[in-house]
CSV table of C-alpha atoms and ligand atoms in Angstrom, one decimal:
chain,number,residue,atom,x,y,z
P,283,MET,CA,0.0,0.0,0.0
P,284,THR,CA,1.5,3.4,-1.0
P,285,THR,CA,1.6,6.2,1.6
P,286,THR,CA,2.6,9.0,-0.9
P,287,PRO,CA,-0.4,11.1,-1.7
P,288,PHE,CA,-1.4,10.8,-5.3
P,289,GLU,CA,-2.0,13.8,-7.4
P,290,ILE,CA,-3.4,14.3,-10.9
P,291,LYS,CA,-1.0,17.1,-12.1
P,292,PRO,CA,-2.5,20.5,-12.6
P,293,TYR,CA,-1.9,22.4,-15.9
P,294,PRO,CA,-4.0,25.6,-15.5
P,295,GLU,CA,-2.3,27.6,-18.2
P,296,LEU,CA,-2.6,24.7,-20.7
P,297,TRP,CA,-6.3,24.4,-19.7
P,298,ALA,CA,-6.9,28.1,-20.1
P,299,SER,CA,-5.3,28.0,-23.6
P,300,LEU,CA,-8.0,25.3,-24.4
P,301,ASP,CA,-10.9,27.6,-23.3
P,302,MET,CA,-11.7,25.4,-20.4
P,303,ASP,CA,-13.6,26.3,-17.2
P,304,VAL,CA,-10.4,26.1,-15.2
P,305,PRO,CA,-11.6,26.6,-11.6
P,306,ARG,CA,-14.3,24.0,-12.0
P,307,PHE,CA,-12.0,21.5,-13.8
P,308,ASP,CA,-9.4,21.9,-11.0
P,309,LYS,CA,-12.0,20.8,-8.4
P,310,ALA,CA,-12.8,17.8,-10.6
P,311,ARG,CA,-9.1,17.0,-10.8
P,312,LEU,CA,-8.8,16.9,-7.0
P,313,MET,CA,-11.9,14.6,-6.7
P,314,LEU,CA,-10.6,12.3,-9.3
P,315,GLY,CA,-7.2,12.1,-7.6
P,316,GLU,CA,-8.8,11.2,-4.3
P,317,ALA,CA,-11.1,8.6,-5.9
P,318,TYR,CA,-8.0,7.1,-7.7
P,319,GLN,CA,-6.0,7.0,-4.4
P,320,LYS,CA,-8.8,5.3,-2.6
P,321,THR,CA,-9.7,2.8,-5.4
P,322,TYR,CA,-6.3,2.0,-6.8
P,323,LEU,CA,-3.5,2.9,-4.5
P,324,SER,CA,-5.1,1.3,-1.5
P,325,GLN,CA,-4.7,-2.2,-3.2
P,326,THR,CA,-1.8,-4.3,-1.8
P,327,ASN,CA,0.8,-6.1,-3.7
P,328,ARG,CA,0.2,-4.5,-7.1
P,329,PRO,CA,2.5,-5.4,-9.9
P,330,ALA,CA,5.4,-2.9,-10.2
P,331,GLY,CA,4.4,-2.5,-13.9
P,332,MET,CA,1.3,-0.7,-12.8
P,333,ALA,CA,3.5,2.4,-12.0
P,334,TYR,CA,3.4,3.4,-15.7
P,335,PHE,CA,-0.4,3.4,-15.7
P,336,ASP,CA,-0.6,5.3,-12.5
P,337,ASN,CA,1.5,7.9,-14.1
P,338,MET,CA,-0.8,8.0,-17.2
P,339,ILE,CA,-3.6,8.9,-14.7
P,340,ALA,CA,-1.3,11.5,-13.0
P,341,GLU,CA,-0.7,13.1,-16.4
P,342,ILE,CA,-4.2,12.5,-17.9
P,343,HIS,CA,-4.9,16.3,-17.9
P,344,GLY,CA,-1.5,17.5,-19.0
P,345,GLY,CA,1.2,15.2,-20.4
P,346,ARG,CA,-1.0,13.4,-22.8
P,347,ILE,CA,-2.8,16.7,-23.8
P,348,LYS,CA,0.6,18.3,-24.6
P,349,GLU,CA,1.3,15.3,-26.9
P,350,LEU,CA,-2.0,15.8,-28.7
P,351,LEU,CA,-1.3,19.6,-29.2
P,352,ALA,CA,2.2,18.9,-30.5
P,353,ALA,CA,0.6,16.5,-33.1
P,354,LYS,CA,-1.9,19.2,-34.1
P,355,ALA,CA,0.8,21.8,-34.4
P,356,GLU,CA,2.5,19.4,-37.0
P,357,GLY,CA,-0.8,19.2,-38.8
P,358,ARG,CA,-1.6,15.7,-37.7
P,359,PRO,CA,-5.3,15.1,-37.1
P,360,VAL,CA,-6.6,14.5,-33.5
P,361,ILE,CA,-10.0,12.8,-33.6
P,362,GLY,CA,-12.2,12.0,-30.5
P,363,THR,CA,-14.5,9.0,-30.3
P,364,PHE,CA,-17.0,7.2,-28.1
P,365,CYS,CA,-17.1,3.9,-30.0
P,366,VAL,CA,-14.8,1.0,-31.0
P,367,TYR,CA,-16.2,1.1,-34.5
P,368,ILE,CA,-13.9,3.9,-35.4
P,369,PRO,CA,-11.4,2.6,-37.9
P,370,GLU,CA,-8.4,3.7,-35.8
P,371,GLU,CA,-5.9,2.4,-38.4
P,372,ILE,CA,-7.1,5.0,-40.9
P,373,VAL,CA,-6.3,7.8,-38.3
P,374,LEU,CA,-3.0,6.4,-37.5
P,375,ALA,CA,-2.1,5.8,-41.1
P,376,ALA,CA,-2.6,9.6,-41.7
P,377,GLY,CA,-0.2,10.3,-38.8
P,378,GLY,CA,-3.2,11.2,-36.6
P,379,ILE,CA,-4.2,10.4,-33.1
P,380,CYS,CA,-7.5,8.8,-32.0
P,381,VAL,CA,-8.7,9.4,-28.4
P,382,GLY,CA,-11.6,8.1,-26.4
P,383,LEU,CA,-13.4,11.1,-25.0
P,384,CYS,CA,-14.5,11.4,-21.4
P,385,GLY,CA,-18.0,9.9,-20.6
P,386,GLY,CA,-17.8,7.9,-17.4
P,387,SER,CA,-18.5,10.5,-14.7
P,388,GLN,CA,-21.6,11.8,-12.8
P,389,GLY,CA,-20.0,15.2,-12.5
P,390,SER,CA,-20.9,16.3,-16.0
P,391,VAL,CA,-24.4,14.8,-16.2
P,392,PRO,CA,-26.2,17.9,-14.7
P,393,ASP,CA,-24.6,20.0,-17.5
P,394,ALA,CA,-26.1,17.7,-20.1
P,395,GLU,CA,-29.5,17.6,-18.4
P,396,LYS,CA,-30.0,21.3,-18.9
P,397,ILE,CA,-30.2,20.5,-22.6
P,398,LEU,CA,-30.8,16.8,-23.3
P,399,PRO,CA,-33.6,14.7,-21.9
P,400,ARG,CA,-32.8,13.1,-18.4
P,401,ASN,CA,-34.0,9.6,-19.3
P,402,ILE,CA,-31.2,8.7,-21.8
P,403,CYS,CA,-28.0,6.8,-21.3
P,404,PRO,CA,-25.6,8.3,-18.7
P,405,MET,CA,-22.6,7.8,-21.0
P,406,VAL,CA,-24.1,10.0,-23.6
P,407,LYS,CA,-25.2,12.6,-21.0
P,408,SER,CA,-21.8,12.6,-19.3
P,409,ALA,CA,-19.9,13.0,-22.6
P,410,PHE,CA,-22.1,15.7,-23.8
P,411,GLY,CA,-21.9,17.5,-20.4
P,412,PHE,CA,-18.1,17.5,-20.6
P,413,LYS,CA,-18.3,19.4,-23.8
P,414,VAL,CA,-21.0,21.8,-22.6
P,415,GLY,CA,-19.3,22.5,-19.3
P,416,ARG,CA,-15.8,22.9,-21.0
P,417,ILE,CA,-14.4,20.4,-18.5
P,418,CYS,CA,-12.6,17.8,-20.7
P,419,PRO,CA,-9.2,18.9,-22.2
P,420,TYR,CA,-9.5,16.0,-24.8
P,421,PHE,CA,-12.8,17.4,-26.0
P,422,GLN,CA,-11.3,20.8,-26.3
P,423,ALA,CA,-8.2,19.6,-28.2
P,424,VAL,CA,-9.8,17.4,-31.0
P,425,ASP,CA,-10.1,18.5,-34.6
P,426,PHE,CA,-13.4,16.7,-34.8
P,427,VAL,CA,-15.5,14.0,-33.1
P,428,TYR,CA,-16.3,10.7,-34.7
P,429,GLY,CA,-19.9,9.8,-34.1
P,430,GLU,CA,-21.7,6.7,-35.3
P,431,THR,CA,-25.3,5.5,-35.7
P,432,THR,CA,-25.2,2.6,-33.2
P,433,CYS,CA,-27.9,3.8,-30.9
P,434,ASP,CA,-30.6,6.4,-30.9
P,435,ALA,CA,-29.2,8.4,-27.9
P,436,LYS,CA,-25.9,8.8,-29.6
P,437,LYS,CA,-27.0,9.5,-33.1
P,438,LYS,CA,-29.6,12.2,-32.1
P,439,THR,CA,-27.0,13.7,-29.7
P,440,TRP,CA,-24.5,14.1,-32.5
P,441,GLU,CA,-26.8,16.7,-34.2
P,442,ILE,CA,-26.6,18.9,-31.0
P,443,LEU,CA,-23.0,18.1,-30.3
P,444,ASP,CA,-22.1,19.3,-33.9
P,445,THR,CA,-23.1,22.8,-32.9
P,446,LEU,CA,-20.4,22.8,-30.3
P,447,VAL,CA,-17.6,20.7,-31.9
P,448,PRO,CA,-17.4,19.4,-35.5
P,449,THR,CA,-19.0,15.9,-35.4
P,450,TYR,CA,-18.5,13.5,-38.3
P,451,VAL,CA,-21.2,10.7,-38.4
P,452,MET,CA,-20.4,7.3,-39.9
P,453,GLU,CA,-23.3,5.0,-40.7
P,454,ILE,CA,-22.9,1.6,-39.0
P,455,PRO,CA,-25.5,-0.8,-40.4
P,456,GLN,CA,-27.4,-2.9,-37.9
P,457,LEU,CA,-27.7,-6.1,-39.9
P,458,LYS,CA,-24.9,-8.0,-41.5
P,459,ARG,CA,-26.2,-9.0,-44.9
P,460,GLN,CA,-23.9,-8.5,-47.9
P,461,ARG,CA,-25.6,-5.3,-48.8
P,462,ASP,CA,-25.0,-3.9,-45.3
P,463,LEU,CA,-21.3,-5.0,-45.4
P,464,ASP,CA,-21.0,-3.2,-48.8
P,465,LEU,CA,-22.5,-0.1,-47.2
P,466,TRP,CA,-20.0,-0.4,-44.3
P,467,LEU,CA,-17.1,-0.6,-46.7
P,468,ALA,CA,-18.3,2.5,-48.5
P,469,GLU,CA,-18.5,4.3,-45.1
P,470,VAL,CA,-14.9,3.3,-44.2
P,471,LYS,CA,-13.8,4.6,-47.5
P,472,ASP,CA,-15.6,8.0,-46.9
P,473,PHE,CA,-14.0,8.2,-43.4
P,474,LYS,CA,-10.6,7.7,-45.0
P,475,THR,CA,-11.4,10.7,-47.4
P,476,LYS,CA,-12.5,12.8,-44.4
P,477,VAL,CA,-9.2,12.0,-42.5
P,478,GLU,CA,-7.1,12.7,-45.5
P,479,GLU,CA,-8.8,16.1,-45.9
P,480,VAL,CA,-8.0,17.1,-42.3
P,481,ALA,CA,-4.5,15.7,-42.4
P,482,GLY,CA,-3.8,17.3,-45.9
P,483,ARG,CA,-2.2,14.2,-47.2
P,484,THR,CA,-3.1,10.9,-49.0
P,485,ILE,CA,-2.8,7.7,-47.0
P,486,THR,CA,-0.6,5.2,-48.9
P,487,GLU,CA,-0.7,1.4,-48.7
P,488,THR,CA,2.5,1.5,-46.7
P,489,ASP,CA,1.0,3.9,-44.2
P,490,LEU,CA,-2.1,1.7,-43.8
P,491,ALA,CA,-0.1,-1.5,-43.5
P,492,LYS,CA,2.1,-0.1,-40.8
P,493,ALA,CA,-1.0,1.2,-38.8
P,494,ILE,CA,-2.7,-2.2,-39.1
P,495,THR,CA,0.4,-3.8,-37.6
P,496,VAL,CA,0.6,-1.3,-34.8
P,497,MET,CA,-3.0,-1.8,-33.9
P,498,ASN,CA,-2.8,-5.6,-34.2
P,499,ASN,CA,0.2,-5.6,-31.9
P,500,LYS,CA,-1.7,-3.5,-29.4
P,501,ARG,CA,-4.6,-5.9,-29.5
P,502,LYS,CA,-2.3,-8.9,-29.1
P,503,ALA,CA,-0.8,-7.3,-26.0
P,504,LEU,CA,-4.3,-6.9,-24.5
P,505,GLN,CA,-5.2,-10.4,-25.5
P,506,ARG,CA,-2.1,-11.6,-23.7
P,507,LEU,CA,-3.0,-9.6,-20.6
P,508,ASN,CA,-6.5,-11.0,-20.6
P,509,SER,CA,-5.4,-14.5,-20.8
P,510,LEU,CA,-3.0,-14.0,-17.9
P,511,ARG,CA,-6.0,-12.7,-15.9
P,512,HIS,CA,-7.6,-16.0,-16.6
P,513,HIS,CA,-5.0,-17.9,-14.7
P,514,ASN,CA,-6.3,-19.2,-11.3
P,515,PRO,CA,-5.3,-17.5,-9.0
P,516,THR,CA,-5.1,-14.4,-11.1
P,517,PRO,CA,-1.9,-12.3,-10.8
P,518,ILE,CA,-3.6,-8.9,-11.1
P,519,SER,CA,-6.8,-7.3,-9.8
P,520,GLY,CA,-9.9,-6.7,-12.0
P,521,LYS,CA,-9.6,-3.0,-11.1
P,522,ASP,CA,-6.2,-2.8,-12.6
P,523,GLY,CA,-7.2,-4.9,-15.7
P,524,LEU,CA,-10.1,-2.5,-16.3
P,525,LEU,CA,-7.8,0.5,-15.8
P,526,ILE,CA,-5.5,-0.6,-18.4
P,527,GLU,CA,-8.4,-1.3,-20.8
P,528,GLN,CA,-9.6,2.3,-20.2
P,529,ILE,CA,-6.1,3.8,-20.7
P,530,ALA,CA,-5.9,1.9,-24.0
P,531,PHE,CA,-8.2,4.6,-25.4
P,532,TYR,CA,-6.1,7.6,-24.9
P,533,ASP,CA,-2.5,6.3,-24.7
P,534,GLU,CA,0.0,6.4,-27.6
P,535,PRO,CA,-0.5,2.9,-29.1
P,536,VAL,CA,3.2,1.8,-29.6
P,537,ARG,CA,4.3,2.9,-26.1
P,538,PHE,CA,1.1,1.4,-24.6
P,539,THR,CA,1.7,-1.9,-26.2
P,540,GLU,CA,5.3,-2.0,-24.9
P,541,LYS,CA,4.2,-1.3,-21.4
P,542,VAL,CA,1.4,-3.8,-21.4
P,543,ASN,CA,3.8,-6.4,-22.7
P,544,ALA,CA,6.4,-5.5,-20.0
P,545,LEU,CA,3.5,-5.9,-17.4
P,546,CYS,CA,2.6,-9.3,-18.8
P,547,ASP,CA,6.3,-10.5,-18.5
P,548,GLU,CA,6.0,-9.5,-14.8
P,549,LEU,CA,2.6,-11.3,-14.5
P,550,GLU,CA,4.1,-14.5,-16.0
P,551,GLU,CA,6.8,-14.4,-13.4
P,552,ARG,CA,4.1,-13.9,-10.7
P,553,ILE,CA,2.3,-16.9,-11.9
P,554,LYS,CA,5.5,-19.0,-11.9
P,555,ASN,CA,6.1,-17.8,-8.3
P,556,GLY,CA,2.5,-18.3,-7.2
P,557,VAL,CA,2.0,-14.6,-6.4
P,558,ALA,CA,-1.6,-13.4,-6.6
P,559,VAL,CA,-3.1,-10.0,-5.9
P,560,PRO,CA,-6.5,-11.1,-4.4
P,561,ALA,CA,-6.7,-13.9,-1.9
P,562,LYS,CA,-5.9,-17.2,-3.7
P,563,ASN,CA,-9.5,-18.5,-3.0
P,564,ALA,CA,-11.1,-15.3,-4.1
P,565,THR,CA,-14.4,-15.8,-6.0
P,566,ARG,CA,-14.0,-15.3,-9.7
P,567,VAL,CA,-16.4,-13.1,-11.6
P,568,MET,CA,-16.8,-12.1,-15.2
P,569,VAL,CA,-18.5,-8.9,-16.2
P,570,ALA,CA,-20.3,-8.5,-19.5
P,571,GLY,CA,-22.3,-5.6,-21.0
P,572,THR,CA,-22.0,-1.9,-21.7
P,573,PRO,CA,-18.7,-0.2,-21.6
P,574,MET,CA,-17.3,1.3,-18.4
P,575,ALA,CA,-15.7,4.5,-19.4
P,576,LEU,CA,-13.1,6.1,-17.2
P,577,PRO,CA,-13.6,6.8,-14.3
P,578,ASN,CA,-16.5,4.4,-14.0
P,579,TRP,CA,-15.0,1.8,-11.5
P,580,LYS,CA,-18.4,1.3,-9.6
P,581,ILE,CA,-19.0,-2.4,-10.2
P,582,HIS,CA,-15.3,-3.4,-9.9
P,583,ASN,CA,-15.1,-1.5,-6.6
P,584,LEU,CA,-18.1,-3.2,-5.2
P,585,VAL,CA,-17.2,-6.7,-6.4
P,586,GLU,CA,-13.5,-6.5,-5.3
P,587,GLY,CA,-14.4,-4.6,-2.2
P,588,ALA,CA,-16.3,-7.8,-1.2
P,589,GLY,CA,-13.2,-9.9,-1.6
P,590,ALA,CA,-13.9,-11.4,-5.0
P,591,VAL,CA,-12.0,-10.7,-8.2
P,592,ILE,CA,-13.1,-9.8,-11.7
P,593,VAL,CA,-11.2,-11.8,-14.4
P,594,ASN,CA,-12.7,-10.7,-17.7
P,595,GLU,CA,-14.7,-7.8,-19.2
P,596,GLU,CA,-16.9,-8.7,-22.1
P,597,SER,CA,-17.3,-5.1,-23.1
P,598,CYS,CA,-16.1,-2.5,-25.6
P,599,ILE,CA,-13.7,-1.4,-22.8
P,600,GLY,CA,-12.7,-5.0,-22.6
P,601,THR,CA,-12.6,-7.9,-25.0
P,602,ARG,CA,-14.8,-6.5,-27.8
P,603,TYR,CA,-12.0,-3.9,-28.3
P,604,PHE,CA,-9.2,-6.4,-28.8
P,605,LYS,CA,-10.5,-9.9,-29.5
P,606,ASP,CA,-10.3,-9.6,-33.3
P,607,LEU,CA,-7.3,-8.8,-35.5
P,608,ILE,CA,-7.0,-7.5,-39.0
P,609,ASP,CA,-5.7,-10.0,-41.6
P,610,GLU,CA,-2.2,-8.6,-42.5
P,611,THR,CA,-1.7,-10.4,-45.8
P,612,ALA,CA,-3.6,-7.8,-48.0
P,613,THR,CA,-1.4,-5.5,-49.9
P,614,THR,CA,-3.5,-3.2,-52.2
P,615,MET,CA,-5.5,-0.3,-50.7
P,616,ASP,CA,-8.8,-1.9,-51.6
P,617,SER,CA,-8.0,-5.3,-50.2
P,618,MET,CA,-6.7,-3.8,-46.9
P,619,LEU,CA,-9.9,-1.8,-46.5
P,620,VAL,CA,-11.9,-4.9,-47.0
P,621,ALA,CA,-9.8,-6.8,-44.4
P,622,LEU,CA,-10.2,-3.9,-42.0
P,623,THR,CA,-14.0,-3.7,-42.5
P,624,ASP,CA,-14.1,-7.5,-42.1
P,625,ARG,CA,-12.5,-7.2,-38.6
P,626,TYR,CA,-14.7,-4.3,-37.5
P,627,LYS,CA,-17.8,-6.3,-38.4
P,628,GLU,CA,-16.8,-8.9,-35.9
P,629,ILE,CA,-17.5,-6.6,-33.0
P,630,ASP,CA,-20.7,-7.9,-31.6
P,631,CYS,CA,-22.4,-4.7,-30.2
P,632,SER,CA,-26.0,-5.1,-29.2
P,633,CYS,CA,-27.1,-2.6,-31.8
P,634,PHE,CA,-26.9,-5.5,-34.3
P,635,THR,CA,-29.8,-7.8,-34.9
P,636,PRO,CA,-29.7,-10.7,-34.7
P,637,ASN,CA,-26.7,-10.8,-32.5
P,638,ASP,CA,-26.2,-14.5,-31.8
P,639,GLU,CA,-22.4,-14.1,-32.1
P,640,ARG,CA,-22.4,-12.2,-28.8
P,641,ILE,CA,-24.4,-14.8,-26.9
P,642,THR,CA,-21.9,-17.5,-28.0
P,643,GLN,CA,-19.0,-15.1,-27.2
P,644,VAL,CA,-20.2,-14.4,-23.6
P,645,ILE,CA,-20.4,-18.1,-22.9
P,646,LYS,CA,-17.0,-18.7,-24.4
P,647,GLU,CA,-15.3,-16.0,-22.4
P,648,PHE,CA,-17.0,-17.3,-19.2
P,649,ARG,CA,-15.5,-20.8,-19.8
P,650,ASP,CA,-12.0,-19.3,-20.9
P,651,SER,CA,-11.8,-17.0,-17.9
P,652,LYS,CA,-12.6,-19.8,-15.3
P,653,ALA,CA,-15.1,-17.5,-13.7
P,654,GLN,CA,-17.7,-18.7,-11.2
P,655,GLY,CA,-20.4,-16.4,-12.3
P,656,ILE,CA,-21.5,-13.6,-14.7
P,657,ILE,CA,-22.5,-10.2,-13.7
P,658,ASN,CA,-24.3,-8.7,-16.8
P,659,TYR,CA,-24.1,-4.9,-16.6
P,660,SER,CA,-26.1,-2.4,-18.5
P,661,LEU,CA,-26.2,1.4,-18.3
P,662,GLN,CA,-29.6,2.8,-17.5
P,663,PHE,CA,-31.8,3.5,-20.6
P,664,CYS,CA,-29.5,1.5,-23.0
P,665,HIS,CA,-32.3,-0.3,-24.7
P,666,THR,CA,-30.2,-2.7,-26.8
P,667,TYR,CA,-28.1,-4.1,-23.9
P,668,ASN,CA,-31.1,-4.1,-21.6
P,669,ILE,CA,-33.1,-6.1,-24.0
P,670,GLU,CA,-30.3,-8.4,-25.0
P,671,GLU,CA,-30.0,-9.2,-21.3
P,672,ILE,CA,-33.0,-11.6,-21.8
P,673,ARG,CA,-31.0,-13.7,-24.2
P,674,ILE,CA,-27.8,-13.7,-22.1
P,675,ARG,CA,-29.8,-14.7,-19.1
P,676,GLN,CA,-31.6,-17.5,-21.0
P,677,ALA,CA,-28.2,-18.8,-22.3
P,678,CYS,CA,-26.8,-18.7,-18.8
P,679,GLU,CA,-29.8,-20.7,-17.5
P,680,ARG,CA,-29.3,-23.2,-20.3
P,681,GLU,CA,-25.6,-23.5,-19.5
P,682,LYS,CA,-26.2,-23.6,-15.7
P,683,ILE,CA,-24.0,-20.4,-15.2
P,684,PRO,CA,-24.7,-18.4,-12.1
P,685,TYR,CA,-25.9,-15.0,-13.4
P,686,MET,CA,-26.9,-11.6,-12.1
P,687,PHE,CA,-28.1,-8.5,-14.0
P,688,ILE,CA,-27.3,-5.0,-12.9
P,689,GLU,CA,-28.7,-1.8,-14.4
P,690,SER,CA,-27.1,1.3,-13.1
P,691,ASP,CA,-25.9,4.8,-13.8
P,692,TYR,CA,-22.9,6.8,-12.5
P,693,SER,CA,-24.6,8.2,-9.3
P,694,ALA,CA,-23.8,6.9,-5.9
P,695,GLU,CA,-27.6,6.5,-5.1
P,696,ASP,CA,-27.8,2.8,-5.6
P,697,ILE,CA,-24.4,1.8,-4.1
P,698,GLY,CA,-25.9,0.4,-0.8
P,699,GLN,CA,-28.6,-1.7,-2.7
P,700,LEU,CA,-26.0,-3.0,-5.2
P,701,GLN,CA,-23.6,-3.9,-2.5
P,702,THR,CA,-26.2,-6.1,-0.8
P,703,ARG,CA,-27.2,-7.7,-4.1
P,704,ILE,CA,-23.5,-8.4,-5.1
P,705,GLU,CA,-22.6,-9.7,-1.7
P,706,ALA,CA,-25.6,-12.1,-1.9
P,707,PHE,CA,-24.6,-13.2,-5.4
P,708,LEU,CA,-20.9,-13.8,-4.3
P,709,GLU,CA,-22.0,-15.8,-1.4
P,710,GLN,CA,-24.2,-18.0,-3.6
P,711,ILE,CA,-21.4,-18.7,-6.1
P,712,GLY,CA,-18.4,-18.7,-3.8
P,713,GLY,CA,-19.4,-22.1,-2.3
R,899,BJ8,S1,-19.7,-0.8,-30.2
R,899,BJ8,S2,-21.4,-0.9,-27.1
R,899,BJ8,S3,-18.8,1.5,-27.9
R,899,BJ8,S4,-22.0,1.7,-29.4
R,899,BJ8,S5,-24.5,2.2,-23.5
R,899,BJ8,S6,-24.2,5.0,-25.7
R,899,BJ8,S7,-25.2,1.7,-27.0
R,899,BJ8,S8,-27.3,3.7,-25.0
R,899,BJ8,S9,-21.6,2.6,-25.9
R,899,BJ8,FE1,-21.0,1.3,-27.5
R,899,BJ8,FE2,-19.9,1.3,-29.8
R,899,BJ8,FE3,-21.7,-0.5,-29.3
R,899,BJ8,FE4,-19.4,-0.6,-28.1
R,899,BJ8,FE5,-25.9,3.8,-26.6
R,899,BJ8,FE6,-26.1,1.9,-24.9
R,899,BJ8,FE7,-25.3,4.2,-24.0
R,899,BJ8,FE8,-23.7,2.8,-25.6
């Protein structure tokens, strides 16, 4: 356990240059620092390799922002996103940077509720509120936001968001027939044209091939980490696993890959030496469902606070982001874009119908992770994940997998009730 107070570093001049609400943002910085200290640095026996990720949090509002601004000064595009359907390779191939925007905090929700309806997804409200309140340096630094037509809350919010920051919308079809896949490929090509316009350069085959390799390597490192978490006893906490998956959305990909691989080397040593972070007999839980954007650590805090450990996230901030690779054998621009689209279509978001692949995938990940039960988590008002819950529950009943469903938002109002339910579930599956 560390005794050094943790601080998220302040950069008031940098924030002012980005037209942020500096006094308000500084308060949020202090609160996030305290939450991080309490949630993360109170853990015992963390791997030494987590120091890099702690530093990424300490520099979240400064160091990484400076890197984005330096890229912009060189004319490289910086693009914000809320969805793993963004073809990141195209952004990288143009020398650009892709960043996941803030959307996991209750703090910005009241800002959004002054404009948007209250009964929509907290992730959409939180993200929109960050822009309205000028309290996210990433939002302030981007050239444009990538939006997609995955769910109604998002696609209608893009129209309003576009009045505050340029928002490019890519159509994601919601079936996977050939004509839908043809549309998807055409959308990927249009996105490439848009990125090239902003970058002021044409993407070559060599650029794209290199970017595909960079992203595949990043996904392989995350796959490696995930399979190490599946070891029993697991060498790293679920909170740390989730944190790394969250940082994956804003760190520089080559550096991130190197650090994840270094951490994996350390975890392999731990496994050899029988070192485990949670108690060796900790109850193992897998989480499935909607993404948990930074700093949404609510479910992990409750589960691990009760002495269990989370060993897998079937989520876009989790396996949906890294389970599939792009075929690297293609060499022409057209064939590379087809290979790229083929990979993205494997992401089994609940916006698709039918979405049988996800049901099979959830069961597969449960078996692979050697978990003892599944907590299926949906953000409030997310209709697609909330309704798909029925099929996940039925599959778990069929497979005799202990199962629990949680629908929640970012507020602390339901913490007590969730704690009671989670403890009862853990008692039931812990044997
Ligand atoms: S690919 S899961 S990142 S859309 S939780 S905003 S769906 S109402 S985040 Fe997602 Fe892309 Fe799908 Fe993944 Fe809407 Fe649901 Fe909110 Fe959601």
